[in-house]
Amino acid sequence: LAYEAGNANSERPAEIIREQLKKAGIDVSLERLERSVMLSKVFEKYDYDLWWGPLTTRDHPALGVARLYTTDSITGKPFTNFTRYSNPKVDKLFDLAAASTNRTEVVKAYHEVQDLIMRDLPMVPVADRMQPQIIRDEFKGAYTCTDTYERTDEIWWTKGTPLKEGEFDRDD
């Protein structure tokens, strides 16, 4: 199990994964690697059996998820399609969703992509670390939807916030 040395978000989880797989009868040795070595080994050389590391997917599937699953993202560059997963239907659906202006069509395409990826299972996400969101009370309507791609076009303003010189009036 390759992981980044010195990264507090990798050290203990790697140990936990090893412990849990041992209970299932799978012996795992830990490979503690300096960041540049780990990036090269996993993403450029594809020389690993298991890898533990952070993958941020950003706020929209076209920005952070497609790069992990589309065939044209098998580039040998960090944080791209390191599993070398290739499914022409997934590629087509990501392209359709990225090009469409019809919200219903976009959501349908991403739901289908999700179903295909979870059926093919090119990687197994074993943890999700939610970042705490601290939002001042005067911001209204923030995070009314749990689907990130559903809320990417929402903006929340607060009345009464003093404008700095040169800022536009937010009530326009």
Tab-separated table of N, CA, C and O in Angstrom, residues 9 32 37 48 76-77 99 112 142 154 172:
chain	number	residue	atom	x	y	z
A	9	ASN	N	-2.673	12.971	6.968
A	9	ASN	CA	-3.912	12.415	6.414
A	9	ASN	C	-3.684	11.094	5.687
A	9	ASN	O	-4.626	10.510	5.163
A	32	ARG	N	5.921	3.590	2.458
A	32	ARG	CA	5.939	5.008	2.837
A	32	ARG	C	6.879	5.740	1.885
A	32	ARG	O	8.085	5.531	1.914
A	37	VAL	N	8.262	10.890	-5.169
A	37	VAL	CA	8.428	9.475	-5.503
A	37	VAL	C	7.067	8.798	-5.592
A	37	VAL	O	6.792	8.035	-6.517
A	48	TYR	N	2.081	0.181	-8.607
A	48	TYR	CA	1.531	0.042	-7.257
A	48	TYR	C	0.440	-1.027	-7.275
A	48	TYR	O	-0.133	-1.328	-8.320
A	76	GLY	N	-0.501	9.813	-17.322
A	76	GLY	CA	0.734	9.649	-16.572
A	76	GLY	C	1.095	10.883	-15.775
A	76	GLY	O	2.238	11.041	-15.356
A	77	LYS	N	0.124	11.757	-15.566
A	77	LYS	CA	0.348	12.968	-14.780
A	77	LYS	C	-0.388	12.848	-13.452
A	77	LYS	O	-1.419	12.185	-13.366
A	99	ALA	N	-20.850	19.511	-22.414
A	99	ALA	CA	-21.251	20.343	-23.552
A	99	ALA	C	-22.705	20.806	-23.486
A	99	ALA	O	-23.076	21.771	-24.148
A	112	GLU	N	-26.013	8.641	-14.761
A	112	GLU	CA	-25.657	7.421	-15.496
A	112	GLU	C	-24.160	7.112	-15.376
A	112	GLU	O	-23.775	5.964	-15.207
A	142	ALA	N	-27.545	29.019	1.751
A	142	ALA	CA	-26.329	28.277	1.435
A	142	ALA	C	-26.533	26.784	1.664
A	142	ALA	O	-27.140	26.371	2.643
A	154	GLU	N	-25.483	28.559	-7.858
A	154	GLU	CA	-26.131	29.367	-6.833
A	154	GLU	C	-25.116	30.319	-6.209
A	154	GLU	O	-23.978	29.952	-5.983
A	172	ASP	N	-27.720	45.267	-7.349
A	172	ASP	CA	-27.993	45.529	-8.763
A	172	ASP	C	-28.570	44.317	-9.445
A	172	ASP	O	-28.173	43.230	-9.279
